[in-house]
Coordinates of C-alpha atoms in Angstrom, one line a residue:
M96 CA 4.7 -26.9 -16.2
A97 CA 7.1 -23.9 -15.5
V98 CA 6.6 -21.7 -18.2
L99 CA 9.8 -19.8 -17.0
T100 CA 13.1 -21.1 -15.0
L101 CA 16.0 -19.1 -13.5
S102 CA 18.4 -21.6 -12.2
N103 CA 21.7 -20.6 -10.2
A104 CA 21.2 -16.9 -10.5
C105 CA 24.8 -14.3 -9.9
L106 CA 24.2 -10.3 -9.7
A107 CA 26.4 -8.4 -7.7
Y108 CA 26.7 -4.5 -8.0
G109 CA 30.6 -3.7 -6.0
H110 CA 31.1 -6.0 -3.2
V111 CA 27.4 -6.9 -2.4
A112 CA 25.8 -10.0 -4.0
L113 CA 22.2 -8.8 -4.8
L114 CA 21.2 -12.6 -6.3
D115 CA 23.5 -15.4 -4.5
H116 CA 22.8 -18.7 -6.8
T117 CA 19.3 -18.3 -6.6
A118 CA 16.7 -20.0 -8.5
F119 CA 13.1 -19.5 -9.4
S120 CA 10.3 -21.3 -11.4
L121 CA 6.6 -19.4 -12.7
E122 CA 4.1 -22.0 -13.3
T123 CA 1.2 -21.0 -15.8
G124 CA -1.7 -19.0 -13.8
E125 CA 0.8 -17.9 -10.8
R126 CA 0.4 -14.6 -9.6
V127 CA 3.5 -14.3 -7.7
G128 CA 4.0 -11.0 -5.8
L129 CA 7.9 -10.3 -5.2
I130 CA 8.9 -8.3 -2.1
G131 CA 12.2 -7.4 -0.1
R132 CA 14.0 -4.5 1.1
N133 CA 14.8 -1.3 -0.8
G134 CA 17.8 -1.9 -2.6
T135 CA 17.8 -5.8 -2.3
G136 CA 17.6 -6.1 -6.6
K137 CA 14.0 -6.7 -6.8
S138 CA 13.8 -4.9 -9.9
S139 CA 17.1 -5.9 -11.5
L140 CA 15.6 -9.2 -11.0
L141 CA 12.6 -8.7 -12.6
K142 CA 14.5 -7.3 -15.6
I143 CA 16.3 -10.3 -15.7
M144 CA 13.0 -12.6 -15.4
A145 CA 11.7 -10.4 -18.6
G146 CA 15.0 -11.1 -20.9
L147 CA 15.7 -7.1 -20.5
E148 CA 18.8 -7.7 -18.5
K149 CA 21.4 -10.5 -18.0
P150 CA 23.0 -12.1 -14.7
D151 CA 26.6 -12.1 -14.2
D152 CA 26.0 -16.1 -13.9
G153 CA 23.2 -18.4 -14.3
Q154 CA 20.6 -19.6 -16.8
L155 CA 16.7 -18.4 -17.7
Q156 CA 15.1 -20.8 -19.6
V157 CA 11.6 -19.8 -21.0
Q158 CA 9.3 -22.0 -23.1
N159 CA 8.8 -21.8 -26.7
G160 CA 6.4 -19.2 -28.2
I161 CA 5.8 -17.6 -24.5
E162 CA 5.3 -13.7 -25.0
V163 CA 6.1 -11.9 -22.0
A164 CA 5.4 -8.1 -21.2
Y165 CA 7.0 -5.4 -19.0
V166 CA 5.6 -2.6 -17.0
P167 CA 8.5 -0.7 -15.3
Q168 CA 7.8 1.5 -12.5
E169 CA 8.3 4.7 -14.1
P170 CA 7.1 4.1 -17.8
T171 CA 8.4 6.5 -20.5
F172 CA 6.2 7.7 -23.5
T173 CA 6.8 10.2 -26.3
S174 CA 5.0 13.1 -24.8
E175 CA 4.0 14.1 -28.6
A176 CA 1.8 10.5 -29.2
T177 CA -1.4 9.9 -28.7
V178 CA -3.1 6.8 -26.4
F179 CA -3.8 4.6 -29.4
S180 CA -0.3 5.2 -30.9
T181 CA 1.3 4.7 -27.5
V182 CA -0.4 1.6 -27.0
S183 CA 0.1 0.3 -30.5
E184 CA 3.8 0.0 -29.5
G185 CA 2.9 -3.4 -27.8
L186 CA 2.3 -4.8 -31.3
A187 CA 4.9 -2.7 -33.1
E188 CA 6.6 -6.0 -34.5
V189 CA 3.0 -7.3 -35.9
K190 CA 2.7 -3.6 -37.5
A191 CA 5.8 -3.7 -38.8
A192 CA 5.4 -6.8 -40.4
R193 CA 1.7 -6.0 -42.0
E194 CA 3.3 -2.9 -43.4
R195 CA 6.1 -4.8 -44.8
F196 CA 3.8 -7.6 -46.3
E197 CA 1.6 -5.0 -47.9
A198 CA 4.6 -3.0 -49.5
H199 CA 5.3 -6.2 -51.7
A200 CA 9.1 -5.2 -51.6
E201 CA 11.1 -7.0 -54.2
G202 CA 13.0 -9.8 -52.8
E203 CA 11.0 -9.9 -49.3
D204 CA 9.4 -13.5 -48.2
L205 CA 6.0 -13.0 -48.2
D206 CA 5.0 -16.3 -47.1
A207 CA 7.1 -16.1 -43.9
L208 CA 5.6 -12.9 -43.3
M209 CA 2.1 -14.0 -43.7
T210 CA 3.2 -17.1 -41.5
F211 CA 4.4 -14.5 -38.8
I212 CA 1.6 -12.2 -39.1
E213 CA -1.2 -15.0 -38.6
S214 CA 0.6 -16.5 -35.6
R215 CA 0.4 -13.1 -33.9
N216 CA -3.2 -12.6 -34.8
G217 CA -1.9 -9.4 -36.6
W218 CA -4.4 -8.8 -39.4
N219 CA -6.7 -7.0 -37.6
W220 CA -4.2 -5.2 -34.9
E221 CA -6.1 -2.1 -35.1
Q222 CA -9.0 -3.9 -33.6
R223 CA -7.2 -5.6 -30.9
V224 CA -5.7 -2.0 -29.9
D225 CA -9.3 0.0 -29.8
E226 CA -10.8 -3.3 -27.9
T227 CA -7.9 -3.0 -25.2
L228 CA -8.6 0.7 -24.4
Q229 CA -12.4 0.2 -24.0
R230 CA -11.4 -2.6 -21.6
L231 CA -9.1 -0.2 -19.7
H232 CA -11.5 3.2 -20.3
L233 CA -8.9 5.0 -22.1
D234 CA -9.7 7.2 -24.7
P235 CA -7.5 6.8 -27.5
D236 CA -7.6 10.6 -29.3
L237 CA -6.0 11.9 -25.7
A238 CA -2.1 13.3 -25.6
I239 CA -0.1 11.6 -23.5
S240 CA 1.6 14.9 -22.4
G241 CA -1.6 15.8 -20.8
L242 CA -2.8 12.7 -18.9
S243 CA -2.4 12.1 -14.9
G244 CA -0.1 9.8 -13.3
G245 CA -2.6 7.4 -12.8
T246 CA -3.8 7.5 -16.7
K247 CA -0.3 7.0 -17.7
K248 CA 0.0 4.0 -15.5
R249 CA -3.1 2.7 -17.4
V250 CA -1.7 3.4 -20.6
A251 CA 1.3 1.5 -20.3
L252 CA -0.5 -1.6 -18.9
A253 CA -2.6 -1.2 -22.1
R254 CA 0.3 -1.2 -23.7
A255 CA 1.7 -4.2 -22.1
L256 CA -2.0 -6.2 -22.3
V257 CA -2.5 -6.0 -26.0
A258 CA 0.0 -7.9 -27.1
S259 CA -1.8 -11.1 -25.1
P260 CA 1.1 -12.0 -22.8
D261 CA 1.5 -15.2 -21.1
V262 CA 3.3 -13.8 -18.7
L263 CA 3.0 -10.6 -17.3
F264 CA 5.9 -8.4 -15.3
L265 CA 4.6 -5.6 -13.0
D266 CA 7.3 -3.3 -11.5
E267 CA 5.3 -1.4 -8.5
P268 CA 2.0 -1.1 -10.8
T269 CA -0.1 1.0 -7.7
N270 CA 2.2 3.8 -7.8
H271 CA 0.4 7.1 -8.7
L272 CA -3.1 4.9 -8.8
D273 CA -6.2 6.1 -6.5
L274 CA -8.2 3.5 -4.3
D275 CA -10.8 3.1 -7.5
A276 CA -8.0 2.3 -9.8
I277 CA -6.6 0.1 -7.6
T278 CA -9.6 -1.9 -7.0
W279 CA -10.2 -1.9 -11.1
L280 CA -6.6 -2.9 -11.4
E281 CA -7.1 -5.6 -8.9
E282 CA -10.0 -6.9 -10.5
L283 CA -7.9 -7.0 -14.0
L284 CA -5.0 -9.0 -12.8
V285 CA -7.5 -11.5 -10.8
A286 CA -9.0 -12.1 -14.4
F287 CA -5.7 -12.4 -16.3
K288 CA -5.7 -15.8 -17.5
G289 CA -1.7 -15.6 -17.8
A290 CA 1.3 -15.6 -15.1
I291 CA 2.0 -12.6 -13.3
V292 CA 4.8 -11.6 -11.5
L293 CA 4.5 -8.0 -9.6
I294 CA 6.9 -6.0 -7.0
S295 CA 4.6 -3.9 -4.5
H296 CA 4.9 -3.0 -1.3
D297 CA 1.0 -2.2 -1.0
R298 CA -0.3 -5.1 1.7
A299 CA -3.8 -4.9 0.7
F300 CA -3.1 -5.1 -2.9
L301 CA -1.2 -8.2 -2.4
D302 CA -3.1 -9.6 -0.8
N303 CA -6.0 -9.5 -2.9
V304 CA -4.2 -10.1 -5.9
C305 CA -1.3 -13.2 -5.3
T306 CA -1.2 -16.5 -5.1
R307 CA 2.1 -17.0 -3.9
I308 CA 5.0 -14.4 -2.5
V309 CA 8.8 -14.6 -3.3
E310 CA 11.0 -13.0 -1.0
L311 CA 14.3 -11.5 -2.1
D312 CA 16.4 -11.4 1.4
R313 CA 20.2 -11.5 1.4
G314 CA 20.4 -12.8 -2.0
Q315 CA 18.4 -16.2 -2.0
L316 CA 14.7 -16.2 -3.2
R317 CA 12.6 -17.8 -0.3
T318 CA 9.1 -18.8 -1.7
Y319 CA 5.8 -18.9 0.4
P320 CA 2.4 -20.1 -0.6
G321 CA -0.8 -17.9 -0.2
N322 CA -1.3 -14.6 -0.1
F323 CA 0.7 -11.5 2.2
T324 CA -1.2 -12.4 5.4
A325 CA -0.3 -16.1 5.0
Y326 CA 3.6 -15.2 4.5
E327 CA 3.6 -12.7 7.2
G328 CA 2.6 -15.9 9.6
L329 CA 5.1 -18.1 8.0
K330 CA 7.8 -15.7 7.8
A331 CA 7.7 -14.8 11.4
Q332 CA 8.1 -18.6 12.7
Q333 CA 11.1 -18.7 10.0
L334 CA 13.0 -15.9 11.6
A335 CA 12.6 -17.1 14.8
D336 CA 13.9 -20.7 13.9
E337 CA 16.9 -18.9 12.0
A338 CA 17.8 -17.2 15.2
V339 CA 17.4 -20.3 17.3
T340 CA 19.5 -22.2 14.7
N341 CA 22.2 -19.2 14.2
A342 CA 22.4 -19.0 17.9
K343 CA 23.4 -22.7 18.8
F344 CA 25.9 -22.4 15.6
D345 CA 27.5 -19.2 17.3
K346 CA 28.1 -21.2 20.7
V347 CA 29.5 -24.1 19.1
L348 CA 31.9 -21.8 17.5
A349 CA 32.4 -19.9 20.7
Q350 CA 33.4 -23.2 22.0
E351 CA 36.0 -24.2 19.5
E352 CA 37.5 -20.4 19.8
V353 CA 38.2 -21.2 23.6
W354 CA 39.9 -24.4 22.8
I355 CA 42.1 -23.1 20.4
R356 CA 43.2 -20.7 22.4
K357 CA 43.9 -22.7 25.6
G358 CA 47.6 -22.8 24.2
V359 CA 49.5 -26.1 25.5
E360 CA 46.7 -28.4 25.7
A361 CA 45.7 -27.4 22.4
R362 CA 49.1 -27.7 20.8
R363 CA 49.7 -31.1 22.5
T364 CA 46.8 -32.9 21.3
R365 CA 47.1 -31.3 18.0
S366 CA 43.8 -32.8 16.9
V367 CA 44.0 -32.2 12.7
A368 CA 40.3 -32.7 12.6
R369 CA 39.1 -30.3 15.2
I370 CA 41.5 -27.7 14.2
K371 CA 39.9 -28.3 10.2
R372 CA 36.2 -28.4 11.9
L373 CA 36.8 -24.5 13.8
E374 CA 38.5 -23.3 10.6
D375 CA 35.4 -24.9 8.4
L376 CA 33.1 -23.1 11.0
R377 CA 34.7 -19.6 10.8
S378 CA 34.3 -19.8 6.9
A379 CA 30.7 -20.5 7.6
R380 CA 30.3 -17.4 9.9
S381 CA 31.8 -15.2 7.8
S382 CA 29.6 -15.6 4.4
R383 CA 26.9 -15.7 6.9
R384 CA 24.3 -12.9 5.8
D385 CA 22.7 -11.9 8.8
V386 CA 19.4 -10.2 9.0
V387 CA 19.7 -7.0 7.6
G388 CA 19.1 -4.0 10.6
R389 CA 15.9 -2.3 11.0
V390 CA 15.5 1.2 10.6
K391 CA 15.2 3.5 13.6
L392 CA 12.6 6.3 13.7
E393 CA 12.4 9.2 15.7
V394 CA 10.7 12.4 15.2
S395 CA 11.7 16.0 16.8
Q396 CA 8.9 17.3 18.4
G397 CA 8.1 20.5 18.5
D398 CA 6.3 22.6 21.1
R399 CA 3.0 21.3 22.2
G400 CA 0.5 24.0 20.6
G401 CA -2.9 24.3 21.3
K402 CA -5.8 21.6 21.8
I403 CA -7.3 23.0 18.4
V404 CA -5.4 22.6 15.2
A405 CA -7.9 23.9 12.9
E406 CA -11.9 24.9 12.7
L407 CA -13.5 25.1 9.5
E408 CA -17.2 26.4 8.9
D409 CA -19.1 26.3 5.8
V410 CA -15.7 26.4 3.9
S411 CA -15.8 26.6 -0.1
K412 CA -13.5 26.6 -2.5
R413 CA -14.0 26.7 -6.9
Y414 CA -11.7 26.6 -9.7
G415 CA -13.6 27.5 -12.9
N416 CA -16.9 26.0 -12.7
R417 CA -15.6 23.2 -10.6
D418 CA -16.6 22.7 -6.9
I419 CA -13.2 21.6 -5.0
V420 CA -14.6 21.8 -1.6
K421 CA -18.2 23.1 -1.1
N422 CA -20.1 23.7 2.3
F423 CA -17.1 22.0 4.6
T424 CA -17.3 21.8 8.3
G425 CA -15.2 20.3 10.6
T426 CA -12.7 20.5 13.5
I427 CA -9.2 19.0 13.7
L428 CA -7.9 18.2 17.5
R429 CA -4.4 18.2 18.6
G430 CA -3.4 14.3 18.2
D431 CA -5.9 13.5 15.5
K432 CA -4.7 11.3 12.7
V433 CA -6.7 12.6 9.7
G434 CA -6.4 10.7 6.4
L435 CA -7.5 12.2 3.2
V436 CA -9.0 10.0 0.8
G437 CA -10.1 10.6 -2.8
S438 CA -9.8 10.2 -6.7
N439 CA -6.7 11.8 -8.2
G440 CA -7.5 15.5 -8.8
A441 CA -10.6 15.4 -6.3
G442 CA -8.7 18.6 -4.3
K443 CA -6.9 16.8 -1.1
T444 CA -4.2 19.0 -1.4
T445 CA -6.7 22.2 -1.8
L446 CA -8.7 21.2 1.3
L447 CA -5.3 20.1 3.5
K448 CA -3.8 23.9 2.1
M449 CA -7.0 25.3 3.5
I450 CA -6.9 23.7 6.9
L451 CA -3.5 24.7 7.5
G452 CA -3.6 28.4 6.1
E453 CA -1.8 28.2 3.3
L454 CA -4.9 28.9 1.1
Q455 CA -7.9 31.1 1.7
P456 CA -11.1 29.9 0.7
D457 CA -13.6 31.5 -1.5
S458 CA -16.3 31.5 1.3
G459 CA -16.9 30.5 5.1
T460 CA -13.9 30.7 7.6
V461 CA -11.1 28.7 8.6
K462 CA -9.4 29.1 12.4
Q463 CA -6.1 27.9 12.8
G464 CA -4.8 27.1 16.2
A465 CA -1.7 28.6 18.1
N466 CA 1.9 27.5 17.9
L467 CA 1.6 25.3 14.7
G468 CA 4.5 24.0 13.8
V469 CA 4.3 22.1 10.4
A470 CA 6.6 19.5 8.5
Y471 CA 5.7 18.2 5.2
F472 CA 6.8 15.1 3.1
D473 CA 6.3 15.8 -0.9
Q474 CA 5.2 13.4 -2.8
M475 CA 6.6 15.0 -5.9
R476 CA 10.2 15.1 -4.1
D477 CA 10.3 18.7 -4.8
H478 CA 12.4 19.3 -2.0
L479 CA 15.4 17.0 -2.9
D480 CA 18.7 18.5 -4.2
L481 CA 20.1 15.9 -6.4
N482 CA 23.6 17.3 -6.4
A483 CA 24.1 17.4 -2.7
T484 CA 25.5 14.7 -0.6
L485 CA 23.4 13.0 1.9
A486 CA 25.2 14.4 5.0
D487 CA 24.8 18.0 3.5
F488 CA 20.9 17.2 2.6
I489 CA 20.1 16.2 6.5
S490 CA 22.3 18.6 8.1
P491 CA 23.7 21.6 5.9
G492 CA 26.6 23.4 7.1
S493 CA 26.9 21.0 10.4
E494 CA 27.9 17.7 11.4
W495 CA 25.2 17.5 14.5
I496 CA 21.6 17.1 14.4
E497 CA 19.6 17.7 17.4
I498 CA 16.6 15.5 18.0
N499 CA 14.5 16.0 21.0
G500 CA 17.3 17.8 23.0
A501 CA 19.7 15.3 22.3
R502 CA 22.6 15.7 19.8
K503 CA 23.4 13.1 17.3
H504 CA 26.4 12.9 14.9
V505 CA 25.1 12.8 10.9
M506 CA 26.5 9.7 10.1
G507 CA 25.0 8.3 13.1
Y508 CA 21.8 9.7 11.9
L509 CA 22.1 8.3 8.5
Q510 CA 22.9 4.8 10.3
D511 CA 19.6 5.1 11.8
F512 CA 18.0 5.2 8.4
L513 CA 20.0 2.3 6.9
F514 CA 23.0 4.7 5.0
S515 CA 26.1 3.4 5.6
P516 CA 28.9 6.1 6.8
A517 CA 30.7 4.9 3.4
R518 CA 27.4 6.6 1.1
A519 CA 27.2 9.6 3.5
N520 CA 29.3 11.7 0.9
S521 CA 27.4 10.2 -2.2
P522 CA 25.2 12.5 -4.1
V523 CA 21.5 12.0 -3.8
R524 CA 21.1 11.4 -7.5
T525 CA 22.7 7.8 -6.7
L526 CA 19.6 6.7 -4.5
S527 CA 17.0 4.7 -5.7
G528 CA 13.2 5.7 -5.2
G529 CA 13.0 4.1 -1.9
E530 CA 16.3 5.1 -0.9
R531 CA 15.4 9.0 -1.7
N532 CA 12.1 8.3 0.1
R533 CA 13.6 7.3 3.3
L534 CA 16.2 10.5 2.9
L535 CA 13.3 12.3 2.9
L536 CA 11.8 11.1 6.0
A537 CA 14.9 11.1 7.9
R538 CA 15.1 15.2 7.0
L539 CA 11.5 15.6 7.6
F540 CA 11.7 14.0 10.8
A541 CA 14.8 15.6 12.1
K542 CA 12.8 19.4 11.8
P543 CA 10.5 19.8 15.1
S544 CA 7.3 19.8 14.5
N545 CA 3.6 19.1 15.7
V546 CA 1.7 18.6 12.6
L547 CA 3.1 16.3 10.2
V548 CA 1.9 16.2 6.5
L549 CA 2.7 13.2 4.5
D550 CA 1.8 13.1 1.1
E551 CA 1.6 9.4 -0.4
P552 CA 5.0 8.7 2.1
T553 CA 4.5 4.8 1.5
N554 CA 5.6 4.9 -2.2
D555 CA 8.5 2.9 -3.0
L556 CA 9.1 1.8 0.9
D557 CA 9.9 -1.4 1.8
I558 CA 7.3 -3.3 4.0
D559 CA 9.8 -3.4 7.0
T560 CA 10.3 0.4 6.9
L561 CA 6.1 0.9 6.4
D562 CA 5.5 -1.2 9.6
L563 CA 7.9 0.8 11.8
L564 CA 6.4 4.4 10.0
E565 CA 3.0 3.1 11.5
D566 CA 4.3 2.4 14.6
L567 CA 5.9 5.7 15.1
L568 CA 2.6 7.9 13.9
A569 CA 0.8 5.7 15.8
D570 CA 2.7 7.1 19.1
Y571 CA 3.4 10.6 17.7
P572 CA 1.5 13.2 20.1
G573 CA 1.2 15.7 17.8
T574 CA -1.4 15.6 14.7
V575 CA -1.0 13.9 11.4
F576 CA -2.4 14.5 8.0
L577 CA -2.0 11.8 5.9
V578 CA -2.6 11.6 1.9
S579 CA -2.3 7.8 0.9
H580 CA -4.0 5.2 -1.5
D581 CA -2.4 2.2 0.7
R582 CA -5.4 0.8 2.3
R583 CA -3.5 -1.2 5.2
F584 CA -1.3 1.7 6.0
L585 CA -4.3 4.3 6.6
D586 CA -6.3 1.5 8.6
N587 CA -3.4 1.2 11.0
V588 CA -2.8 5.1 11.4
V589 CA -5.5 7.4 11.2
T590 CA -8.3 8.0 13.9
S591 CA -10.9 9.3 11.4
T592 CA -10.6 9.8 7.5
L593 CA -12.0 12.9 5.2
V594 CA -13.7 11.4 1.9
A595 CA -14.3 13.3 -1.3
E596 CA -17.7 12.2 -2.3
G597 CA -17.7 14.2 -5.3
E598 CA -19.0 17.3 -6.9
G599 CA -16.9 19.2 -3.8
R600 CA -18.5 17.2 -1.0
W601 CA -16.6 16.0 1.6
R602 CA -17.5 13.8 4.5
E603 CA -15.5 12.9 7.7
Y604 CA -15.8 9.2 9.1
E605 CA -14.6 7.9 12.2
G606 CA -11.8 5.1 11.6
G607 CA -10.0 4.3 8.7
V608 CA -10.6 2.9 4.9
E609 CA -12.2 -0.3 5.8
D610 CA -14.5 1.6 8.5
W611 CA -15.5 4.4 5.8
L612 CA -16.7 1.8 3.5
I613 CA -18.6 -0.2 6.1
Q614 CA -19.9 3.5 7.0
S615 CA -20.9 4.5 3.9
R616 CA -22.6 1.2 2.6
R617 CA -24.8 1.3 5.8
A618 CA -25.4 5.1 5.2
K619 CA -26.7 4.6 1.7
A620 CA -28.7 1.8 2.2
L621 CA -30.8 3.6 5.0
A622 CA -30.9 6.7 3.2
A623 CA -32.8 4.6 0.2
G624 CA -34.8 3.1 2.5
K625 CA -33.3 -0.3 1.3
P626 CA -35.2 -3.2 2.9
G627 CA -32.4 -5.5 4.6
A628 CA -30.6 -1.7 5.5
S629 CA -30.5 -2.8 9.2
A630 CA -29.3 -6.1 8.5
I631 CA -26.2 -4.5 6.6
A632 CA -25.8 -2.5 10.0
S633 CA -26.1 -5.6 12.1
A634 CA -23.3 -7.6 10.1
T635 CA -20.9 -4.4 9.7
K636 CA -20.9 -4.5 13.6
Q637 CA -20.8 -8.4 14.2
G638 CA -19.5 -10.0 11.1
T639 CA -21.4 -13.2 10.1
A640 CA -21.8 -14.8 13.3
A641 CA -24.7 -16.4 13.5
D642 CA -27.1 -15.6 16.5
S643 CA -30.9 -16.1 17.9
R644 CA -32.0 -13.4 15.7
T645 CA -34.2 -13.9 12.2
P646 CA -31.7 -15.2 9.6
V647 CA -31.0 -12.3 7.2
S648 CA -28.9 -12.6 4.0
V649 CA -28.2 -8.9 2.3
A650 CA -28.0 -8.3 -1.2
A651 CA -25.5 -6.1 -2.9
D652 CA -25.7 -2.8 -2.9
T653 CA -25.8 -2.6 -6.8
A654 CA -28.8 -5.1 -6.5
P655 CA -31.9 -3.5 -8.1
A656 CA -34.9 -2.7 -6.0
A657 CA -37.7 -5.2 -6.0
P658 CA -41.3 -5.8 -4.5
A659 CA -39.7 -8.9 -2.6
V660 CA -35.7 -7.9 -1.9
A661 CA -33.7 -10.5 -2.9
G662 CA -31.4 -11.5 -0.2
V663 CA -34.1 -11.2 2.3
V664 CA -35.5 -14.5 4.2
V665 CA -39.1 -13.8 3.7
Q666 CA -41.2 -15.7 6.2
P667 CA -44.9 -16.4 5.4
K668 CA -47.1 -13.3 6.7
R669 CA -49.4 -13.9 9.7
T670 CA -51.3 -12.3 11.8
L671 CA -49.3 -10.5 14.9
S672 CA -50.4 -11.7 18.4
H673 CA -51.5 -9.4 20.8
K674 CA -48.1 -9.3 22.6
E675 CA -46.1 -8.9 19.4
Q676 CA -48.5 -6.0 18.2
R677 CA -48.0 -4.1 21.5
E678 CA -44.1 -5.0 21.1
L679 CA -44.1 -3.4 17.9
D680 CA -46.1 -0.3 19.3
E681 CA -43.6 0.3 21.8
L682 CA -40.6 0.1 19.0
P683 CA -40.2 3.5 17.6
A684 CA -40.3 5.1 21.3
R685 CA -37.3 2.3 22.7
I686 CA -35.6 3.4 19.6
E687 CA -35.8 7.3 19.9
A688 CA -34.7 7.0 23.5
L689 CA -31.4 5.1 22.6
E690 CA -30.8 7.4 20.1
T691 CA -31.1 10.5 22.2
E692 CA -29.0 9.0 24.7
Q693 CA -26.5 7.8 22.1
A694 CA -26.5 11.9 20.8
E695 CA -25.8 13.1 24.0
L696 CA -23.3 10.5 24.9
N697 CA -21.6 11.6 21.6
K698 CA -22.0 14.9 22.3
Q699 CA -20.1 14.9 25.7
L700 CA -17.2 12.8 24.1
A701 CA -16.6 15.2 21.3
D702 CA -15.8 17.9 24.0
P703 CA -12.3 17.8 24.8
E704 CA -12.8 19.1 28.3
V705 CA -14.3 15.9 29.6
Y706 CA -10.9 14.0 29.1
S707 CA -9.5 16.0 31.8
K708 CA -12.6 16.5 34.3
E709 CA -14.3 13.2 33.6
G710 CA -11.0 11.1 32.7
G711 CA -12.3 8.0 34.8
N712 CA -15.7 7.7 32.8
V713 CA -14.4 8.5 29.2
A714 CA -13.9 4.6 29.2
A715 CA -17.3 3.7 30.4
M716 CA -19.1 6.6 28.1
H717 CA -17.2 4.6 25.1
A718 CA -18.8 1.5 26.4
R719 CA -22.0 2.8 26.8
V720 CA -22.2 4.0 23.1
E721 CA -21.1 0.4 21.6
A722 CA -23.6 -0.9 24.1
I723 CA -26.5 1.1 22.4
D724 CA -25.0 0.4 19.0
E725 CA -25.8 -3.0 19.4
E726 CA -29.1 -2.7 21.1
L727 CA -30.2 -0.2 18.3
M728 CA -29.3 -2.6 15.8
G729 CA -31.4 -5.6 17.2
L730 CA -34.5 -3.5 17.9
L731 CA -34.2 -2.2 14.4
E732 CA -34.1 -5.9 13.0
R733 CA -37.2 -6.7 15.5
W734 CA -39.0 -4.0 14.0
E735 CA -38.2 -5.2 10.5
T736 CA -39.3 -8.5 11.4
L737 CA -42.5 -7.5 13.0
G738 CA -43.1 -5.2 10.5
G739 CA -43.1 -7.5 7.5
R740 CA -45.8 -9.9 8.9

C-alpha cells in the first residue's frame, strides 16, 4: 500500500515548468533514488513530498499516522549547541509535550498530553537519543561548531532518525562524506525499515542502496525498477525509441506543411479536417520538450611540460604530534591520472601541496618537473565572486575567450556549459550548487594548463555532466590529480591511486578504488600468511569462474584464524606420490623464476624511455606480465594443495 501519493503536480519558476502534471507514489519499504539534471527541480520536489513546500497545483496524500523526516543538502545547526541537544530537536514536539505534562499547568488537558506522549513513546526520549547517538558513533558532548562537514552530516541524519520516521527524505546525503562514511551510510539505509526517497549523483551509492530509480526529466517523473545499473540500460533504450517516434512525427508534420503551402491546390480542396490536423500537429510540436542539450567540455591545454611532474623521496610532514605523511616515495609522470583517497582530515591536500611544491616537507626531497601549468578546482568554492555576473566571472574585462588557439565569444562559451545568454548578466549568487560547480569548471577549463587539480569536482554535478567530465579527463594529455569520494568516477578516470593507510602512511596502487580494495585485501592476506590467500588472489583475477583446479571457498578477511581454516575445502590427507612429491619440490624454483622475470618486466615498463625505444614491444611486455600473474596464481594454488596433503 502506498504511504505517499502525489498526483497531477505542477510547479513552475518563471516560464519553465519543473513539474508538469506529474504523479508519484511511494510504497512501504521502498528505497527510491531521485535523479535528474541540475536545475530540473529535484530538491523542490523532495520538499513538496516532505510537506515543506506546496506545489502550484496538484495534491499530496499521506497515510494517517505516517511520520516523515527530511535531511537537507546543507543542514543548518545552532553553533553553540551540543550534538545531544541538536539531535534532540528531532523529538521537539515530544519534549515539549512531556515538559507541559510535568508542569501540570492550570487548564492543561493532561489526558490528551499523556495520550500524545504515549503514542510517540516520549516518556524515555533521552534514552532514544542516546541509543541513536551510539548507533551513529557520535559523541553527545561535542560542540557543533567544532565538527567536520562529514560529522555534521551524521548529526543531521541522527536528528532525522531519532524520531523513528516511516519515510526518510535525503538530499545529497553523501556530500562531505569520505569512503568509509559512505559505506557506513549504505549499510544504515539498507537496514532502515521505512521508505526512503533520496537525491544523489553517486552512481555506486545508488547501485548499492536503491530498489527503484525515478528520473525527473522535462517536468515528468519516469520510473525504472531496480538500481542505477538497471536504469542505464532501460534509459538508453527509451531514448532510442523516443528519437524514432519524434523523427516520424516531424516527418509527418513536414509533409503537412508542404501541402498547406502548395497554395492553389490546398485552397481548392479546402480539406477542413486536414487543416485541423495540421493545427493539432503544430500545437503538439510546440508543446513537446526535447531532450536538453549536453554540456560541451573542452580544456585549454598549456605547454607540454617535461616527462616527470614530481619526484618524492622519503618525504615526511607532521603537524604537532600527528604524522600526516611519513616516508613517502613516489614518481608522478606526465599523463598520469592520480586519485587521492583517504578519510576526511587524512592529509590529502597536504600531500598534494607537497607534490606541487606549494608546501615544503619536514624531511625528504621533492623535485618538480619543468613548465608546470597548474589549474585548480576548489571544493569550497573560495574563488567564486558571488556579486560578479557569469560573463565577468568567466572572462573579466573581455567578451572573448581563447581555447587552444581558437577565439570564442563568452556567450557561446557559457552556452556550452548550459547557461543561456539571458543568464549571462545574472549574478553568480543566483545559481544553484550544481550550476556553481559547472561555472567553476568553465573557468578552470578556460585557463591553459598541463596539470589539473580537482578537489571534489563531482559534488552537485548531474550524472550526464559526470559522464562527459570522465571522458574529458580520460582524454586529457596532461596530468590529473583527483580528490574524490565518488567511487565510480575514480574507477573510470584514474590510472593509479594514492591511499592513506593511517599514521601518515601512504601507498600507491595501480588502478582505481576497486583495484585498490582488491589489491589491499590480497596483500593483507599474504602478509598475514592466511591460508587461502592464494585463492583470494586467484578470485580477484578471475572472479568466480570455475576451472579444473581444486575448489576453494574464501572466508572473509575478518574471520578469525583457526587450525582448520573455514572457507577452504579440506581434502583428506594422504601420502604424496613420487611424481607429486617431485612436483612439490620443483615449485619454489619455478615460482621464483617467474617472479624474477615479472619484476624485470615491471622495471622495464616503469622506464619512460621504453615507450619510445621499444614502442612495438610494450603491448607484448604487458601481455607477458599478465600471463605470468595468472601462471603464478595457479602455481601458488598447486603448492597449497600439495603442501596440505
